[in-house]
Amino acid sequence: PPAHTRTRRAIMRALSPRVVADLRAGFLADARALVDRLIGREICGVRDLAEVYPTTVFPKAVGLKASDAGKLLDYAAMVFNALGPDNTQRRAAMAKGPEVGPWIAAACLRENLQAGSIGAAIYGSADDGEITEEEAGMLVRSLLSAGVDTTVTAIGNALWALSRNPAQFAALRGDVSLAQGAFEETLRFTSPVEAFCRTAAVDCEVAGVRIVEGTKVLCVLGAGNLDPDHWADAGQFDIRRKTVGHLALGVGVHVCVGQNVGRAEGQAVLTALAERVASIEVLGAAVWRPGNAIHGLEALPLRLVEK
């Protein structure tokens, strides 16, 4: 604050509850269509569903006139692997920067966004003088930084959790209203963003540890979400659990600004699965992807068995 407050206000207006409510019907229609195409096939839950859905619906909501799923995923990998040490994951991701960076920057320019979109609304705040034109472009890019890989990971993790817990999927099929609870429990149980760095703005003390202003702090969200002192049966996946207070989306002034869009996407996919799929058949071992911040899957062999 105050710079963060000003820019966050602009992006929160563009992602208001009314905007998200208007997106829900389209999200659900796209989820149903995708699930219908995949039913009965041997699929990779990551490549064929979890990656396809967000890279289809989210860029459209943001307003990108031209979209490229591969570049969006590469850009997200750059953003989240940059948070960690200069290891193999970081170097491989950042090597794609010269190709991906210019494409993302161009895609987020005002003239390359559809009228009436989330991105156009952010540029509208620049027209009102609340933010600058440059800040508007940065904020649109921030949506693609944080709103693709996180949702891809959460949806893939939900498929993994439901396929490994058939009784929980049966409960979801029996009561589709549990779709939101199932997505929230996925966020708690698997923590798609498992760790994130912050910088101490002032000298402070946390749990008896003195932290000096400017110190980098690694917040291990995944550990908090599995804390047995806070969660009963923390290691169990339970879609009826009261998950209020999980840390998967952050807390405080930096809580995920696009959380309602991500939740709407996740709920749409789980609703479509509950409506159209009798069971999720596991066809092989899940392969988890190494990453510096994201806890997600590389491969998830499945079959969606038709009702």
mmCIF file of C-alpha atoms in Angstrom:
data_model
loop_
_atom_site.group_PDB
_atom_site.id
_atom_site.type_symbol
_atom_site.label_atom_id
_atom_site.label_comp_id
_atom_site.label_asym_id
_atom_site.label_seq_id
_atom_site.Cartn_x
_atom_site.Cartn_y
_atom_site.Cartn_z
ATOM 1 C CA PRO A 1 0.000 0.000 0.000
ATOM 2 C CA PRO A 2 -0.825 2.549 -1.288
ATOM 3 C CA ALA A 3 0.360 1.520 -4.778
ATOM 4 C CA HIS A 4 -0.819 -2.049 -4.339
ATOM 5 C CA THR A 5 -4.217 -0.890 -3.082
ATOM 6 C CA ARG A 6 -4.770 1.282 -6.157
ATOM 7 C CA THR A 7 -3.899 -1.371 -8.731
ATOM 8 C CA ARG A 8 -5.686 -4.142 -6.854
ATOM 9 C CA ARG A 9 -8.867 -2.061 -6.758
ATOM 10 C CA ALA A 10 -8.830 -1.855 -10.557
ATOM 11 C CA ILE A 11 -8.406 -5.571 -11.062
ATOM 12 C CA MET A 12 -10.977 -6.485 -8.394
ATOM 13 C CA ARG A 13 -13.561 -4.334 -10.150
ATOM 14 C CA ALA A 14 -12.877 -6.162 -13.412
ATOM 15 C CA LEU A 15 -13.299 -9.495 -11.560
ATOM 16 C CA SER A 16 -16.380 -8.533 -9.555
ATOM 17 C CA PRO A 17 -18.890 -11.156 -8.389
ATOM 18 C CA ARG A 18 -21.302 -9.955 -11.087
ATOM 19 C CA VAL A 19 -18.671 -10.496 -13.793
ATOM 20 C CA VAL A 20 -17.939 -14.013 -12.509
ATOM 21 C CA ALA A 21 -21.667 -14.804 -12.287
ATOM 22 C CA ASP A 22 -22.047 -13.865 -15.947
ATOM 23 C CA LEU A 23 -19.213 -16.260 -16.853
ATOM 24 C CA ARG A 24 -20.615 -19.307 -15.066
ATOM 25 C CA ALA A 25 -23.084 -20.484 -17.718
ATOM 26 C CA GLY A 26 -20.428 -20.413 -20.429
ATOM 27 C CA PHE A 27 -17.902 -22.141 -18.167
ATOM 28 C CA LEU A 28 -20.360 -24.973 -17.477
ATOM 29 C CA ALA A 29 -21.334 -25.368 -21.146
ATOM 30 C CA ASP A 30 -17.665 -25.645 -22.141
ATOM 31 C CA ALA A 31 -16.984 -28.125 -19.332
ATOM 32 C CA ARG A 32 -19.897 -30.337 -20.375
ATOM 33 C CA ALA A 33 -18.788 -30.275 -24.006
ATOM 34 C CA LEU A 34 -15.227 -31.223 -23.102
ATOM 35 C CA VAL A 35 -16.265 -34.061 -20.785
ATOM 36 C CA ASP A 36 -18.635 -35.380 -23.467
ATOM 37 C CA ARG A 37 -15.733 -35.528 -25.942
ATOM 38 C CA LEU A 38 -13.567 -37.467 -23.488
ATOM 39 C CA ILE A 39 -16.068 -39.988 -22.110
ATOM 40 C CA GLY A 40 -15.144 -43.603 -22.807
ATOM 41 C CA ARG A 41 -11.623 -42.799 -24.004
ATOM 42 C CA GLU A 42 -8.272 -43.577 -22.456
ATOM 43 C CA ILE A 43 -6.999 -40.109 -21.619
ATOM 44 C CA CYS A 44 -4.333 -38.239 -19.732
ATOM 45 C CA GLY A 45 -6.294 -36.264 -17.172
ATOM 46 C CA VAL A 46 -3.672 -33.514 -17.296
ATOM 47 C CA ARG A 47 -3.025 -33.103 -21.012
ATOM 48 C CA ASP A 48 -6.542 -33.872 -22.293
ATOM 49 C CA LEU A 49 -8.678 -32.209 -19.634
ATOM 50 C CA ALA A 50 -6.901 -30.165 -16.968
ATOM 51 C CA GLU A 51 -4.748 -28.252 -19.480
ATOM 52 C CA VAL A 52 -7.361 -27.951 -22.205
ATOM 53 C CA TYR A 53 -10.184 -26.487 -20.130
ATOM 54 C CA PRO A 54 -8.528 -23.441 -18.474
ATOM 55 C CA THR A 55 -6.519 -22.576 -21.589
ATOM 56 C CA THR A 56 -9.820 -22.504 -23.486
ATOM 57 C CA VAL A 57 -12.180 -20.639 -21.160
ATOM 58 C CA PHE A 58 -9.869 -18.277 -19.254
ATOM 59 C CA PRO A 59 -8.164 -16.503 -22.202
ATOM 60 C CA LYS A 60 -11.629 -16.031 -23.695
ATOM 61 C CA ALA A 61 -12.849 -14.436 -20.453
ATOM 62 C CA VAL A 62 -9.775 -12.197 -20.290
ATOM 63 C CA GLY A 63 -10.537 -11.185 -23.859
ATOM 64 C CA LEU A 64 -7.545 -12.420 -25.843
ATOM 65 C CA LYS A 65 -8.364 -12.222 -29.544
ATOM 66 C CA ALA A 66 -5.584 -14.725 -30.280
ATOM 67 C CA SER A 67 -4.733 -17.517 -27.856
ATOM 68 C CA ASP A 68 -2.034 -20.183 -27.769
ATOM 69 C CA ALA A 69 -2.346 -22.852 -25.065
ATOM 70 C CA GLY A 70 1.317 -23.847 -25.327
ATOM 71 C CA LYS A 71 2.582 -20.312 -24.811
ATOM 72 C CA LEU A 72 0.178 -19.719 -21.924
ATOM 73 C CA LEU A 73 1.431 -22.850 -20.161
ATOM 74 C CA ASP A 74 5.073 -21.985 -20.854
ATOM 75 C CA TYR A 75 4.538 -18.476 -19.493
ATOM 76 C CA ALA A 76 2.947 -19.831 -16.325
ATOM 77 C CA ALA A 77 5.875 -22.225 -15.863
ATOM 78 C CA MET A 78 8.257 -19.268 -16.179
ATOM 79 C CA VAL A 79 6.396 -17.280 -13.537
ATOM 80 C CA PHE A 80 6.154 -19.987 -10.901
ATOM 81 C CA ASN A 81 9.548 -21.613 -11.428
ATOM 82 C CA ALA A 82 11.190 -18.187 -11.226
ATOM 83 C CA LEU A 83 10.151 -18.140 -7.557
ATOM 84 C CA GLY A 84 12.576 -20.894 -6.660
ATOM 85 C CA PRO A 85 16.346 -21.437 -6.801
ATOM 86 C CA ASP A 86 18.253 -21.363 -10.089
ATOM 87 C CA ASN A 87 17.799 -25.085 -10.631
ATOM 88 C CA THR A 88 16.948 -27.222 -13.652
ATOM 89 C CA GLN A 89 13.249 -26.327 -13.506
ATOM 90 C CA ARG A 90 13.931 -22.604 -13.394
ATOM 91 C CA ARG A 91 16.505 -22.608 -16.181
ATOM 92 C CA ALA A 92 14.332 -24.730 -18.492
ATOM 93 C CA ALA A 93 11.330 -22.489 -17.938
ATOM 94 C CA MET A 94 13.193 -19.192 -18.312
ATOM 95 C CA ALA A 95 14.863 -20.356 -21.526
ATOM 96 C CA LYS A 96 11.466 -19.956 -23.232
ATOM 97 C CA GLY A 97 11.283 -16.291 -22.276
ATOM 98 C CA PRO A 98 12.592 -14.776 -25.528
ATOM 99 C CA GLU A 99 9.797 -16.464 -27.485
ATOM 100 C CA VAL A 100 6.973 -16.419 -24.942
ATOM 101 C CA GLY A 101 7.475 -13.005 -23.321
ATOM 102 C CA PRO A 102 6.913 -10.846 -26.432
ATOM 103 C CA TRP A 103 3.880 -12.928 -27.435
ATOM 104 C CA ILE A 104 2.262 -12.464 -24.005
ATOM 105 C CA ALA A 105 3.002 -8.733 -23.977
ATOM 106 C CA ALA A 106 1.439 -8.274 -27.416
ATOM 107 C CA ALA A 107 -1.604 -10.416 -26.602
ATOM 108 C CA CYS A 108 -2.360 -8.204 -23.589
ATOM 109 C CA LEU A 109 -2.308 -4.875 -25.441
ATOM 110 C CA ARG A 110 -5.596 -2.982 -25.498
ATOM 111 C CA GLU A 111 -6.037 -3.395 -29.254
ATOM 112 C CA ASN A 112 -5.692 -7.181 -28.970
ATOM 113 C CA LEU A 113 -8.490 -7.603 -26.420
ATOM 114 C CA GLN A 114 -12.185 -8.100 -27.049
ATOM 115 C CA ALA A 115 -14.586 -5.351 -26.007
ATOM 116 C CA GLY A 116 -16.606 -6.213 -22.901
ATOM 117 C CA SER A 117 -13.938 -8.578 -21.554
ATOM 118 C CA ILE A 118 -12.130 -8.613 -18.210
ATOM 119 C CA GLY A 119 -9.030 -7.206 -19.888
ATOM 120 C CA ALA A 120 -11.004 -4.391 -21.513
ATOM 121 C CA ALA A 121 -12.475 -3.508 -18.114
ATOM 122 C CA ILE A 122 -8.962 -3.158 -16.683
ATOM 123 C CA TYR A 123 -8.021 -0.761 -19.484
ATOM 124 C CA GLY A 124 -11.234 1.081 -18.643
ATOM 125 C CA SER A 125 -9.688 1.926 -15.273
ATOM 126 C CA ALA A 126 -6.818 3.545 -17.165
ATOM 127 C CA ASP A 127 -9.323 5.628 -19.121
ATOM 128 C CA ASP A 128 -10.802 6.738 -15.782
ATOM 129 C CA GLY A 129 -7.360 7.808 -14.561
ATOM 130 C CA GLU A 130 -7.234 5.272 -11.751
ATOM 131 C CA ILE A 131 -4.196 3.503 -13.202
ATOM 132 C CA THR A 132 -1.835 4.179 -16.100
ATOM 133 C CA GLU A 133 -1.995 2.517 -19.523
ATOM 134 C CA GLU A 134 1.247 0.697 -18.732
ATOM 135 C CA GLU A 135 -0.147 -0.558 -15.426
ATOM 136 C CA ALA A 136 -3.265 -1.793 -17.207
ATOM 137 C CA GLY A 137 -1.138 -3.923 -19.535
ATOM 138 C CA MET A 138 0.822 -5.284 -16.591
ATOM 139 C CA LEU A 139 -2.389 -6.166 -14.746
ATOM 140 C CA VAL A 140 -3.806 -8.028 -17.739
ATOM 141 C CA ARG A 141 -0.529 -9.952 -17.981
ATOM 142 C CA SER A 142 -0.764 -10.726 -14.267
ATOM 143 C CA LEU A 143 -4.059 -12.517 -14.924
ATOM 144 C CA LEU A 144 -2.273 -14.843 -17.335
ATOM 145 C CA SER A 145 0.667 -15.167 -14.923
ATOM 146 C CA ALA A 146 -1.459 -16.446 -12.065
ATOM 147 C CA GLY A 147 -4.723 -17.638 -13.593
ATOM 148 C CA VAL A 148 -3.700 -20.472 -15.908
ATOM 149 C CA ASP A 149 -1.252 -22.917 -14.313
ATOM 150 C CA THR A 150 -2.918 -22.651 -10.916
ATOM 151 C CA THR A 151 -6.303 -23.716 -12.297
ATOM 152 C CA VAL A 152 -4.771 -26.355 -14.580
ATOM 153 C CA THR A 153 -3.060 -27.817 -11.516
ATOM 154 C CA ALA A 154 -6.138 -27.651 -9.298
ATOM 155 C CA ILE A 155 -8.339 -29.413 -11.866
ATOM 156 C CA GLY A 156 -5.722 -32.103 -12.488
ATOM 157 C CA ASN A 157 -5.309 -32.596 -8.744
ATOM 158 C CA ALA A 158 -9.092 -32.869 -8.338
ATOM 159 C CA LEU A 159 -9.174 -35.644 -10.946
ATOM 160 C CA TRP A 160 -6.348 -37.417 -9.121
ATOM 161 C CA ALA A 161 -8.037 -37.120 -5.717
ATOM 162 C CA LEU A 162 -11.471 -38.221 -6.956
ATOM 163 C CA SER A 163 -10.083 -41.126 -8.977
ATOM 164 C CA ARG A 164 -8.166 -42.372 -5.921
ATOM 165 C CA ASN A 165 -11.208 -41.917 -3.654
ATOM 166 C CA PRO A 166 -14.138 -43.504 -5.526
ATOM 167 C CA ALA A 167 -16.485 -43.173 -2.541
ATOM 168 C CA GLN A 168 -15.956 -39.416 -2.640
ATOM 169 C CA PHE A 169 -16.725 -39.312 -6.363
ATOM 170 C CA ALA A 170 -19.846 -41.386 -5.710
ATOM 171 C CA ALA A 171 -20.907 -38.802 -3.138
ATOM 172 C CA LEU A 172 -20.361 -36.034 -5.680
ATOM 173 C CA ARG A 173 -22.386 -37.894 -8.299
ATOM 174 C CA GLY A 174 -25.187 -38.293 -5.782
ATOM 175 C CA ASP A 175 -25.180 -34.592 -4.883
ATOM 176 C CA VAL A 176 -23.824 -32.251 -7.534
ATOM 177 C CA SER A 177 -24.085 -29.353 -5.096
ATOM 178 C CA LEU A 178 -20.920 -30.793 -3.496
ATOM 179 C CA ALA A 179 -18.873 -29.697 -6.535
ATOM 180 C CA GLN A 180 -17.718 -26.508 -4.860
ATOM 181 C CA GLY A 181 -16.842 -28.355 -1.654
ATOM 182 C CA ALA A 182 -14.932 -30.955 -3.663
ATOM 183 C CA PHE A 183 -12.904 -28.222 -5.348
ATOM 184 C CA GLU A 184 -12.157 -26.489 -2.035
ATOM 185 C CA GLU A 185 -11.065 -29.769 -0.462
ATOM 186 C CA THR A 186 -8.790 -30.344 -3.470
ATOM 187 C CA LEU A 187 -7.205 -26.955 -2.816
ATOM 188 C CA ARG A 188 -6.643 -27.841 0.836
ATOM 189 C CA PHE A 189 -5.582 -31.434 0.322
ATOM 190 C CA THR A 190 -3.181 -30.923 -2.602
ATOM 191 C CA SER A 191 -2.200 -27.208 -2.332
ATOM 192 C CA PRO A 192 -1.645 -26.450 -6.053
ATOM 193 C CA VAL A 193 0.595 -23.536 -5.035
ATOM 194 C CA GLU A 194 2.513 -25.369 -2.343
ATOM 195 C CA ALA A 195 4.925 -22.575 -1.419
ATOM 196 C CA PHE A 196 5.271 -18.863 -2.043
ATOM 197 C CA CYS A 197 7.744 -16.177 -1.058
ATOM 198 C CA ARG A 198 6.963 -12.905 0.684
ATOM 199 C CA THR A 199 9.158 -10.019 1.835
ATOM 200 C CA ALA A 200 8.891 -8.646 5.368
ATOM 201 C CA ALA A 201 7.805 -5.007 5.087
ATOM 202 C CA VAL A 202 8.737 -4.209 8.692
ATOM 203 C CA ASP A 203 10.701 -5.742 11.555
ATOM 204 C CA CYS A 204 8.407 -8.269 13.214
ATOM 205 C CA GLU A 205 8.197 -11.507 15.179
ATOM 206 C CA VAL A 206 6.296 -14.637 14.155
ATOM 207 C CA ALA A 207 5.980 -17.626 16.509
ATOM 208 C CA GLY A 208 8.911 -16.391 18.540
ATOM 209 C CA VAL A 209 11.164 -15.907 15.513
ATOM 210 C CA ARG A 210 12.430 -12.380 14.848
ATOM 211 C CA ILE A 211 12.193 -11.350 11.177
ATOM 212 C CA VAL A 212 14.095 -8.303 9.966
ATOM 213 C CA GLU A 213 12.596 -5.905 7.430
ATOM 214 C CA GLY A 214 13.520 -6.971 3.892
ATOM 215 C CA THR A 215 13.936 -10.653 4.788
ATOM 216 C CA LYS A 216 12.555 -13.159 2.292
ATOM 217 C CA VAL A 217 10.078 -15.541 3.924
ATOM 218 C CA LEU A 218 9.117 -18.885 2.360
ATOM 219 C CA CYS A 219 5.456 -19.578 3.171
ATOM 220 C CA VAL A 220 4.835 -23.326 2.826
ATOM 221 C CA LEU A 221 1.090 -23.277 2.218
ATOM 222 C CA GLY A 222 0.926 -27.031 1.662
ATOM 223 C CA ALA A 223 2.209 -27.740 5.166
ATOM 224 C CA GLY A 224 -0.378 -25.470 6.749
ATOM 225 C CA ASN A 225 -3.166 -27.115 4.770
ATOM 226 C CA LEU A 226 -2.176 -30.528 6.175
ATOM 227 C CA ASP A 227 -1.563 -29.356 9.751
ATOM 228 C CA PRO A 228 -3.054 -32.066 12.025
ATOM 229 C CA ASP A 229 -3.396 -29.519 14.818
ATOM 230 C CA HIS A 230 -5.862 -27.569 12.690
ATOM 231 C CA TRP A 231 -7.562 -30.191 10.505
ATOM 232 C CA ALA A 232 -9.133 -33.391 11.821
ATOM 233 C CA ASP A 233 -7.953 -36.336 9.701
ATOM 234 C CA ALA A 234 -5.834 -33.886 7.709
ATOM 235 C CA GLY A 235 -4.516 -36.618 5.426
ATOM 236 C CA GLN A 236 -7.978 -37.712 4.320
ATOM 237 C CA PHE A 237 -9.721 -36.300 1.228
ATOM 238 C CA ASP A 238 -13.275 -35.438 2.322
ATOM 239 C CA ILE A 239 -15.455 -33.313 0.022
ATOM 240 C CA ARG A 240 -17.901 -32.623 2.863
ATOM 241 C CA ARG A 241 -15.184 -31.081 5.030
ATOM 242 C CA LYS A 242 -15.564 -27.482 6.174
ATOM 243 C CA THR A 243 -12.499 -26.026 4.501
ATOM 244 C CA VAL A 244 -12.901 -22.413 5.607
ATOM 245 C CA GLY A 245 -9.460 -21.105 6.507
ATOM 246 C CA HIS A 246 -7.337 -23.163 4.110
ATOM 247 C CA LEU A 247 -4.286 -21.326 2.795
ATOM 248 C CA ALA A 248 -4.253 -22.477 -0.835
ATOM 249 C CA LEU A 249 -5.270 -19.054 -2.143
ATOM 250 C CA GLY A 250 -3.200 -17.008 0.283
ATOM 251 C CA VAL A 251 -4.471 -14.626 2.953
ATOM 252 C CA GLY A 252 -4.580 -10.912 3.711
ATOM 253 C CA VAL A 253 -3.917 -8.136 1.215
ATOM 254 C CA HIS A 254 -2.279 -10.595 -1.198
ATOM 255 C CA VAL A 255 -5.077 -13.193 -1.214
ATOM 256 C CA CYS A 256 -5.605 -14.474 -4.780
ATOM 257 C CA VAL A 257 -7.443 -11.729 -6.650
ATOM 258 C CA GLY A 258 -8.806 -14.144 -9.267
ATOM 259 C CA GLN A 259 -9.984 -16.768 -6.813
ATOM 260 C CA ASN A 260 -13.657 -16.512 -7.773
ATOM 261 C CA VAL A 261 -12.873 -17.140 -11.441
ATOM 262 C CA GLY A 262 -10.725 -20.161 -10.581
ATOM 263 C CA ARG A 263 -13.411 -21.508 -8.293
ATOM 264 C CA ALA A 264 -16.043 -21.062 -10.988
ATOM 265 C CA GLU A 265 -13.890 -23.021 -13.470
ATOM 266 C CA GLY A 266 -13.250 -25.820 -10.980
ATOM 267 C CA GLN A 267 -16.892 -26.077 -9.991
ATOM 268 C CA ALA A 268 -17.943 -26.225 -13.648
ATOM 269 C CA VAL A 269 -15.594 -29.130 -14.426
ATOM 270 C CA LEU A 270 -16.564 -31.119 -11.329
ATOM 271 C CA THR A 271 -20.254 -30.495 -12.020
ATOM 272 C CA ALA A 272 -19.886 -31.786 -15.575
ATOM 273 C CA LEU A 273 -18.019 -34.877 -14.341
ATOM 274 C CA ALA A 274 -20.683 -35.598 -11.717
ATOM 275 C CA GLU A 275 -23.482 -35.223 -14.279
ATOM 276 C CA ARG A 276 -22.001 -37.343 -17.043
ATOM 277 C CA VAL A 277 -19.461 -39.800 -15.594
ATOM 278 C CA ALA A 278 -20.275 -42.999 -13.691
ATOM 279 C CA SER A 279 -16.727 -43.589 -12.463
ATOM 280 C CA ILE A 280 -13.158 -42.452 -13.026
ATOM 281 C CA GLU A 281 -11.061 -45.501 -13.839
ATOM 282 C CA VAL A 282 -7.365 -45.370 -12.943
ATOM 283 C CA LEU A 283 -5.267 -46.732 -15.818
ATOM 284 C CA GLY A 284 -1.773 -46.190 -14.476
ATOM 285 C CA ALA A 285 0.437 -44.413 -12.006
ATOM 286 C CA ALA A 286 0.168 -40.669 -11.627
ATOM 287 C CA VAL A 287 3.379 -38.773 -12.408
ATOM 288 C CA TRP A 288 3.998 -35.593 -10.411
ATOM 289 C CA ARG A 289 5.837 -32.717 -12.076
ATOM 290 C CA PRO A 290 8.866 -31.192 -10.328
ATOM 291 C CA GLY A 291 8.376 -27.485 -9.704
ATOM 292 C CA ASN A 292 9.607 -24.658 -7.531
ATOM 293 C CA ALA A 293 6.174 -23.519 -6.354
ATOM 294 C CA ILE A 294 3.460 -25.572 -8.073
ATOM 295 C CA HIS A 295 2.403 -29.013 -6.817
ATOM 296 C CA GLY A 296 0.910 -30.523 -9.944
ATOM 297 C CA LEU A 297 0.852 -33.527 -12.212
ATOM 298 C CA GLU A 298 2.717 -34.340 -15.396
ATOM 299 C CA ALA A 299 0.575 -37.347 -16.330
ATOM 300 C CA LEU A 300 -2.627 -38.967 -15.062
ATOM 301 C CA PRO A 301 -3.830 -42.006 -17.074
ATOM 302 C CA LEU A 302 -7.624 -42.315 -16.736
ATOM 303 C CA ARG A 303 -10.841 -43.468 -18.366
ATOM 304 C CA LEU A 304 -14.078 -41.565 -17.800
ATOM 305 C CA VAL A 305 -16.749 -44.258 -17.699
ATOM 306 C CA GLU A 306 -20.105 -43.080 -19.083
ATOM 307 C CA LYS A 307 -23.207 -43.187 -16.911
#
